[in-house]
């Protein structure tokens, strides 16, 4: 007898769906299939597309494409850029939240000047969250802005001991900061780069074993969400002379986290807080009625061949996990059954 457990529809607040401009890596149809196959029914898509989501016209076109194509529920981030900073109030109605990139990563979106940061905090609507790609001392910049403008800041993919400890200190002082960590920063470390090469390259880069230990230790208090940072690139791109950073994650996140539950590294209740309750509360996401995920607790091996993501590979290929998604029900419809995604493009809802 294998155990079956039932979870609420999970939420990923950090996904790259690559529309517009990167549809050879992923698109709304394939990315939302990957989400559902991984037990995720609601996702927030990042704005570092080509062109980026920094202009109302681009946002409107992207939302129209989403309405046509998505198979699970999707909201969009708007992006901050110095050149288009006056557009923020016009962008806000289309977006669930604002994303600011303080450090180098894939794409050209970057904010490195104080006037642009001030404009973000002064003109972005207070009821919508500001999320940051901030590493090392940039985390201190984000905490300073949260304190100065007395408004919430969410830190994406925190990966180092120094960062999580700084956020723990800020929270202890009552500052309105929250953070997410990714499964790849919890289950891989620098040593995996020998085996995986550029398939283990992402931003932030993999941490040391000590960084990883700090993330696990803070999973029970400081960390608010698990987020995938699903960042698909083709195998050819990853094996090229100029490989882009990023790895897929939508289809492996839940199985990895449930494996940690079987190893008593976190409780099932804590997993639900990190992958459903907190993401929904932080981003004020709508409820999904009659929605749940059924998971079989039995040994399985993660395989590239089983991926629905267009990129077709995962850094966890060959890894043994303790769970597999059996069925997903979204608003009363069976949308996944035994690895088959049944949801039609356009059946997902767009969150505004
Ligand atoms: O590794 C990453 N890839 N980190 C990011 O911040 C962006 C992402 C991407 O878009 O490929
Ligand atoms: Zn990032
Ligand atoms: Zn990202």
Short mmCIF file of C-alpha atoms and ligand atoms in Angstrom, two decimals:
data_model
loop_
_atom_site.label_atom_id
_atom_site.label_comp_id
_atom_site.label_asym_id
_atom_site.label_seq_id
_atom_site.Cartn_x
_atom_site.Cartn_y
_atom_site.Cartn_z
CA UNK A 1 0.00 0.00 0.00
CA UNK A 2 1.38 3.38 -0.93
CA UNK A 3 0.28 6.39 1.08
CA UNK A 4 -1.56 9.11 -0.77
CA UNK A 5 -1.61 12.62 0.64
CA UNK A 6 -3.72 15.57 -0.43
CA UNK A 7 -2.34 19.10 -0.57
CA UNK A 8 -3.83 22.45 -1.56
CA UNK A 9 -2.92 23.75 -5.04
CA UNK A 10 0.68 24.93 -4.65
CA UNK A 11 1.89 28.40 -5.59
CA UNK A 12 5.20 29.38 -7.21
CA UNK A 13 5.90 33.09 -6.88
CA UNK A 14 9.05 32.98 -9.05
CA UNK A 15 8.81 31.48 -12.56
CA UNK A 16 10.36 32.51 -15.89
CA UNK A 17 7.89 31.67 -18.66
CA UNK A 18 9.94 33.46 -21.38
CA UNK A 19 7.01 35.22 -23.10
CA UNK A 20 7.66 37.43 -25.01
CA UNK A 21 10.87 36.76 -26.89
CA UNK A 22 12.20 33.52 -25.41
CA UNK A 23 9.55 31.09 -26.62
CA UNK A 24 12.16 28.62 -27.87
CA UNK A 25 13.07 28.03 -24.16
CA UNK A 26 9.51 27.98 -22.74
CA UNK A 27 6.09 29.44 -23.49
CA UNK A 28 2.80 29.82 -21.66
CA UNK A 29 1.48 26.46 -22.89
CA UNK A 30 4.54 24.39 -21.90
CA UNK A 31 5.50 26.32 -18.75
CA UNK A 32 2.02 26.04 -17.24
CA UNK A 33 1.92 22.33 -18.15
CA UNK A 34 5.20 21.91 -16.25
CA UNK A 35 3.70 23.75 -13.26
CA UNK A 36 0.61 21.52 -13.14
CA UNK A 37 2.69 18.36 -13.57
CA UNK A 38 4.63 19.49 -10.49
CA UNK A 39 1.49 20.10 -8.41
CA UNK A 40 1.61 23.88 -8.85
CA UNK A 41 -1.66 25.56 -9.82
CA UNK A 42 -0.80 29.25 -9.51
CA UNK A 43 2.41 30.98 -10.69
CA UNK A 44 3.86 34.47 -10.94
CA UNK A 45 5.93 35.11 -14.08
CA UNK A 46 9.05 37.26 -14.11
CA UNK A 47 9.53 40.37 -16.30
CA UNK A 48 13.08 39.78 -17.69
CA UNK A 49 11.69 38.90 -21.11
CA UNK A 50 12.60 40.45 -24.53
CA UNK A 51 11.32 43.07 -24.55
CA UNK A 52 11.05 43.20 -20.77
CA UNK A 53 7.73 43.88 -19.01
CA UNK A 54 8.45 47.57 -18.39
CA UNK A 55 5.89 49.21 -20.72
CA UNK A 56 2.07 49.08 -20.49
CA UNK A 57 1.73 48.05 -24.18
CA UNK A 58 4.07 45.08 -23.68
CA UNK A 59 2.25 44.09 -20.49
CA UNK A 60 -1.15 44.27 -22.22
CA UNK A 61 0.03 42.11 -25.15
CA UNK A 62 1.62 39.57 -22.80
CA UNK A 63 -1.55 39.33 -20.71
CA UNK A 64 -3.57 38.76 -23.89
CA UNK A 65 -1.22 35.92 -24.88
CA UNK A 66 -1.53 34.49 -21.35
CA UNK A 67 -5.33 34.55 -21.52
CA UNK A 68 -5.15 32.48 -24.70
CA UNK A 69 -2.50 29.98 -23.61
CA UNK A 70 -2.20 29.32 -19.86
CA UNK A 71 -3.27 25.99 -18.35
CA UNK A 72 -2.88 27.05 -14.70
CA UNK A 73 -3.42 30.46 -13.09
CA UNK A 74 -0.75 33.05 -13.89
CA UNK A 75 0.03 36.59 -12.75
CA UNK A 76 2.78 38.83 -14.13
CA UNK A 77 5.48 40.89 -12.47
CA UNK A 78 6.20 44.35 -13.87
CA UNK A 79 9.90 45.20 -14.20
CA UNK A 80 11.67 48.35 -13.02
CA UNK A 81 14.11 50.04 -15.40
CA UNK A 82 15.70 53.51 -15.11
CA UNK A 83 14.68 54.51 -18.67
CA UNK A 84 10.99 53.69 -18.18
CA UNK A 85 10.55 54.52 -14.53
CA UNK A 86 7.81 57.09 -15.26
CA UNK A 87 5.69 54.20 -16.57
CA UNK A 88 5.31 52.49 -13.19
CA UNK A 89 1.83 53.85 -12.29
CA UNK A 90 0.54 52.87 -15.76
CA UNK A 91 2.09 49.39 -15.45
CA UNK A 92 0.66 48.65 -12.02
CA UNK A 93 -2.92 47.73 -13.07
CA UNK A 94 -1.55 44.89 -15.22
CA UNK A 95 0.83 43.44 -12.63
CA UNK A 96 0.58 41.51 -9.38
CA UNK A 97 3.88 42.95 -8.10
CA UNK A 98 7.05 44.84 -9.06
CA UNK A 99 10.44 43.18 -9.57
CA UNK A 100 13.70 45.08 -9.13
CA UNK A 101 17.01 43.50 -10.20
CA UNK A 102 19.88 44.88 -8.14
CA UNK A 103 22.50 42.37 -9.31
CA UNK A 104 23.69 40.89 -12.60
CA UNK A 105 21.72 38.01 -14.04
CA UNK A 106 20.05 36.85 -17.27
CA UNK A 107 18.58 39.72 -19.31
CA UNK A 108 19.19 43.45 -19.25
CA UNK A 109 16.85 44.60 -16.47
CA UNK A 110 18.95 46.26 -13.78
CA UNK A 111 18.56 49.11 -11.28
CA UNK A 112 21.84 50.50 -9.96
CA UNK A 113 20.97 54.08 -9.06
CA UNK A 114 19.29 55.59 -6.03
CA UNK A 115 16.89 57.93 -7.92
CA UNK A 116 15.32 54.92 -9.66
CA UNK A 117 15.00 53.04 -6.36
CA UNK A 118 13.35 56.08 -4.74
CA UNK A 119 10.91 56.36 -7.65
CA UNK A 120 9.99 52.67 -7.28
CA UNK A 121 9.24 53.03 -3.58
CA UNK A 122 7.42 56.35 -3.99
CA UNK A 123 5.27 55.57 -7.04
CA UNK A 124 4.53 51.83 -7.02
CA UNK A 125 1.10 51.30 -5.33
CA UNK A 126 1.55 50.45 -1.65
CA UNK A 127 -0.90 47.55 -1.79
CA UNK A 128 1.29 45.69 -4.33
CA UNK A 129 4.49 43.99 -3.21
CA UNK A 130 8.03 44.91 -4.32
CA UNK A 131 10.29 41.87 -4.90
CA UNK A 132 14.05 42.09 -5.35
CA UNK A 133 16.86 40.09 -6.87
CA UNK A 134 19.43 41.17 -4.27
CA UNK A 135 22.63 39.35 -3.34
CA UNK A 136 25.18 39.90 -0.57
CA UNK A 137 25.25 43.57 0.51
CA UNK A 138 22.39 44.41 -1.86
CA UNK A 139 20.14 42.69 0.70
CA UNK A 140 21.10 45.48 3.11
CA UNK A 141 20.03 48.03 0.48
CA UNK A 142 16.62 46.37 0.24
CA UNK A 143 16.22 46.25 4.02
CA UNK A 144 17.14 49.96 4.18
CA UNK A 145 14.46 50.79 1.61
CA UNK A 146 11.82 48.71 3.45
CA UNK A 147 12.64 50.61 6.65
CA UNK A 148 12.81 54.05 5.02
CA UNK A 149 9.54 53.81 3.10
CA UNK A 150 7.82 51.57 5.69
CA UNK A 151 6.60 49.13 3.09
CA UNK A 152 7.15 45.39 2.50
CA UNK A 153 10.09 44.08 0.48
CA UNK A 154 10.32 40.44 -0.59
CA UNK A 155 13.78 38.97 -1.28
CA UNK A 156 13.95 36.40 -4.08
CA UNK A 157 16.10 33.23 -3.96
CA UNK A 158 18.16 33.92 -0.83
CA UNK A 159 21.16 31.59 -1.03
CA UNK A 160 23.92 32.56 1.41
CA UNK A 161 24.38 32.38 5.18
CA UNK A 162 25.22 36.12 5.36
CA UNK A 163 21.96 37.00 3.57
CA UNK A 164 19.60 34.80 5.58
CA UNK A 165 21.21 35.93 8.84
CA UNK A 166 20.82 39.60 7.88
CA UNK A 167 17.14 39.02 7.03
CA UNK A 168 16.65 37.20 10.36
CA UNK A 169 18.11 40.26 12.14
CA UNK A 170 15.81 42.62 10.18
CA UNK A 171 12.76 40.50 11.00
CA UNK A 172 13.74 40.45 14.68
CA UNK A 173 13.62 44.26 14.62
CA UNK A 174 10.14 44.13 13.14
CA UNK A 175 11.04 45.33 9.64
CA UNK A 176 8.56 44.32 6.89
CA UNK A 177 10.83 41.95 4.96
CA UNK A 178 10.16 38.43 3.67
CA UNK A 179 12.16 35.95 1.60
CA UNK A 180 12.05 32.82 -0.50
CA UNK A 181 14.60 30.05 -1.08
CA UNK A 182 14.77 27.69 -4.07
CA UNK A 183 15.01 23.90 -4.00
CA UNK A 184 18.26 24.05 -6.00
CA UNK A 185 19.90 26.13 -3.26
CA UNK A 186 18.64 23.64 -0.65
CA UNK A 187 19.51 20.38 -2.46
CA UNK A 188 22.67 21.29 -4.43
CA UNK A 189 25.91 23.03 -3.47
CA UNK A 190 29.20 24.10 -5.09
CA UNK A 191 30.46 20.52 -5.11
CA UNK A 192 27.72 19.58 -7.61
CA UNK A 193 29.30 21.86 -10.20
CA UNK A 194 32.03 19.27 -10.87
CA UNK A 195 29.41 16.72 -11.87
CA UNK A 196 26.93 19.05 -13.59
CA UNK A 197 29.13 21.78 -15.10
CA UNK A 198 27.06 24.64 -16.53
CA UNK A 199 23.85 22.70 -15.81
CA UNK A 200 24.46 23.80 -12.21
CA UNK A 201 25.05 27.46 -13.10
CA UNK A 202 22.44 29.97 -12.00
CA UNK A 203 22.14 33.35 -10.25
CA UNK A 204 22.63 33.38 -7.36
CA UNK A 205 25.29 30.68 -7.85
CA UNK A 206 25.17 27.51 -5.72
CA UNK A 207 26.30 28.04 -2.13
CA UNK A 208 28.86 26.27 0.03
CA UNK A 209 27.74 23.42 2.31
CA UNK A 210 27.74 25.99 5.13
CA UNK A 211 25.38 28.29 3.18
CA UNK A 212 23.07 25.34 2.55
CA UNK A 213 23.10 24.40 6.25
CA UNK A 214 22.13 27.99 7.16
CA UNK A 215 19.17 27.92 4.74
CA UNK A 216 17.90 24.65 6.23
CA UNK A 217 18.33 25.96 9.78
CA UNK A 218 16.31 29.08 8.93
CA UNK A 219 13.61 27.18 7.01
CA UNK A 220 11.59 26.92 10.22
CA UNK A 221 11.48 30.62 11.06
CA UNK A 222 13.11 33.15 8.70
CA UNK A 223 12.15 31.69 5.31
CA UNK A 224 8.63 32.59 4.12
CA UNK A 225 8.32 30.69 0.83
CA UNK A 226 9.84 27.99 -1.33
CA UNK A 227 9.98 29.36 -4.90
CA UNK A 228 11.39 27.53 -7.90
CA UNK A 229 13.11 30.30 -9.92
CA UNK A 230 12.20 28.02 -12.85
CA UNK A 231 14.60 29.50 -15.45
CA UNK A 232 14.60 27.22 -18.52
CA UNK A 233 17.31 27.46 -21.18
CA UNK A 234 17.86 24.90 -23.96
CA UNK A 235 20.55 22.26 -23.53
CA UNK A 236 22.33 23.70 -26.60
CA UNK A 237 22.42 27.13 -24.95
CA UNK A 238 23.75 25.66 -21.68
CA UNK A 239 26.47 23.79 -23.60
CA UNK A 240 27.45 26.81 -25.73
CA UNK A 241 30.48 29.07 -25.25
CA UNK A 242 28.35 31.68 -23.52
CA UNK A 243 25.91 29.66 -21.38
CA UNK A 244 23.04 31.61 -19.75
CA UNK A 245 22.46 31.08 -16.01
CA UNK A 246 19.35 29.27 -14.81
CA UNK A 247 17.75 25.85 -14.29
CA UNK A 248 14.21 24.48 -14.54
CA UNK A 249 12.40 23.78 -11.27
CA UNK A 250 8.61 23.61 -11.55
CA UNK A 251 8.44 19.83 -11.93
CA UNK A 252 10.91 18.84 -9.21
CA UNK A 253 10.20 21.26 -6.36
CA UNK A 254 7.36 19.41 -4.61
CA UNK A 255 8.96 15.94 -4.92
CA UNK A 256 12.21 17.24 -3.42
CA UNK A 257 10.49 19.07 -0.56
CA UNK A 258 8.31 16.05 0.24
CA UNK A 259 11.42 13.88 0.29
CA UNK A 260 12.79 16.24 2.95
CA UNK A 261 9.53 15.72 4.89
CA UNK A 262 10.11 11.94 4.86
CA UNK A 263 13.62 12.60 6.20
CA UNK A 264 12.18 14.74 9.04
CA UNK A 265 13.92 17.88 7.77
CA UNK A 266 10.61 19.77 7.83
CA UNK A 267 6.98 18.94 8.63
CA UNK A 268 4.18 18.59 6.12
CA UNK A 269 2.43 21.56 7.76
CA UNK A 270 5.50 23.71 7.29
CA UNK A 271 5.73 22.63 3.62
CA UNK A 272 2.12 23.80 3.10
CA UNK A 273 2.93 27.15 4.74
CA UNK A 274 6.01 27.59 2.52
CA UNK A 275 4.41 26.46 -0.75
CA UNK A 276 0.82 27.66 -0.40
CA UNK A 277 -0.27 29.74 2.61
CA UNK A 278 2.58 32.28 2.77
CA UNK A 279 2.92 32.84 -1.01
CA UNK A 280 -0.82 33.47 -1.23
CA UNK A 281 -0.80 35.90 1.72
CA UNK A 282 2.30 37.86 0.63
CA UNK A 283 1.08 38.49 -2.90
CA UNK A 284 -2.65 38.73 -2.02
CA UNK A 285 -3.49 35.96 -4.50
CA UNK A 286 -7.07 34.84 -5.08
CA UNK A 287 -8.37 31.55 -3.65
CA UNK A 288 -8.75 28.62 -6.04
CA UNK A 289 -11.96 26.81 -5.06
CA UNK A 290 -12.26 23.01 -5.48
CA UNK A 291 -8.51 22.73 -6.09
CA UNK A 292 -6.13 20.12 -4.69
CA UNK A 293 -3.11 17.95 -5.43
CA UNK A 294 -2.95 14.21 -4.73
CA UNK A 295 0.55 12.84 -4.18
CA UNK A 296 1.67 9.22 -3.93
CA UNK A 297 4.39 8.72 -1.35
CA UNK A 298 6.52 6.12 -3.12
CA UNK A 299 10.11 5.98 -4.43
CA UNK A 300 10.54 7.55 -7.88
CA UNK A 301 13.50 8.74 -9.93
CA UNK A 302 13.49 12.21 -11.50
CA UNK A 303 14.09 11.91 -15.24
CA UNK A 304 14.69 14.44 -18.02
CA UNK A 305 12.36 12.44 -20.29
CA UNK A 306 9.38 13.02 -18.01
CA UNK A 307 9.66 16.84 -18.10
CA UNK A 308 6.93 18.93 -19.70
CA UNK A 309 9.09 22.05 -19.73
CA UNK A 310 10.24 22.90 -23.26
CA UNK A 311 13.90 22.84 -22.15
CA UNK A 312 13.63 19.08 -21.46
CA UNK A 313 16.28 18.76 -18.76
CA UNK A 314 16.69 19.16 -15.02
CA UNK A 315 19.80 19.32 -12.82
CA UNK A 316 18.09 16.63 -10.68
CA UNK A 317 18.02 13.98 -13.47
CA UNK A 318 18.69 10.58 -11.87
CA UNK A 319 17.89 11.69 -8.30
CA UNK A 320 15.74 9.41 -6.14
CA UNK A 321 12.76 11.13 -4.51
CA UNK A 322 10.00 9.86 -2.23
CA UNK A 323 6.90 11.24 -3.94
CA UNK A 324 5.14 11.66 -7.26
CA UNK A 325 2.15 13.76 -8.27
CA UNK A 326 -0.77 11.44 -8.96
CA UNK A 327 -3.63 13.82 -9.75
CA UNK A 328 -4.27 17.57 -9.79
CA UNK A 329 -7.76 19.04 -9.62
CA UNK A 330 -8.18 22.74 -10.52
CA UNK A 331 -11.61 24.32 -9.98
CA UNK A 332 -13.22 20.90 -10.02
CA UNK A 333 -11.52 19.73 -13.26
CA UNK A 334 -8.92 16.94 -13.30
CA UNK A 335 -5.97 18.72 -14.95
CA UNK A 336 -3.24 16.11 -14.30
CA UNK A 337 -3.63 12.34 -14.13
CA UNK A 338 -0.63 9.99 -13.81
CA UNK A 339 1.87 12.33 -15.45
CA UNK A 340 -0.52 13.40 -18.23
CA UNK A 341 -1.49 17.08 -18.35
CA UNK A 342 -5.14 17.25 -19.39
CA UNK A 343 -5.78 21.00 -18.99
CA UNK A 344 -6.40 22.84 -22.26
CA UNK A 345 -4.49 26.02 -23.16
CA UNK A 346 -6.63 28.97 -22.08
CA UNK A 347 -8.30 27.10 -19.22
CA UNK A 348 -6.11 28.80 -16.61
CA UNK A 349 -7.01 32.21 -15.20
CA UNK A 350 -4.97 35.38 -15.47
CA UNK A 351 -4.50 37.17 -12.12
CA UNK A 352 -4.60 40.99 -12.26
O1 LIG B 1 19.83 31.89 -12.91
C1 LIG B 1 19.01 32.75 -13.15
N1 LIG B 1 18.33 32.75 -14.31
N2 LIG B 1 18.81 33.75 -12.27
C2 LIG B 1 18.05 34.81 -12.56
O2 LIG B 1 17.96 35.70 -11.75
C3 LIG B 1 17.40 34.92 -13.90
C4 LIG B 1 17.22 33.60 -14.49
C5 LIG B 1 16.82 33.61 -15.94
O3 LIG B 1 15.94 34.42 -16.30
O4 LIG B 1 17.33 32.80 -16.71
ZN1 LIG B 2 16.79 36.49 -9.79
ZN1 LIG B 3 14.45 34.40 -11.43
#
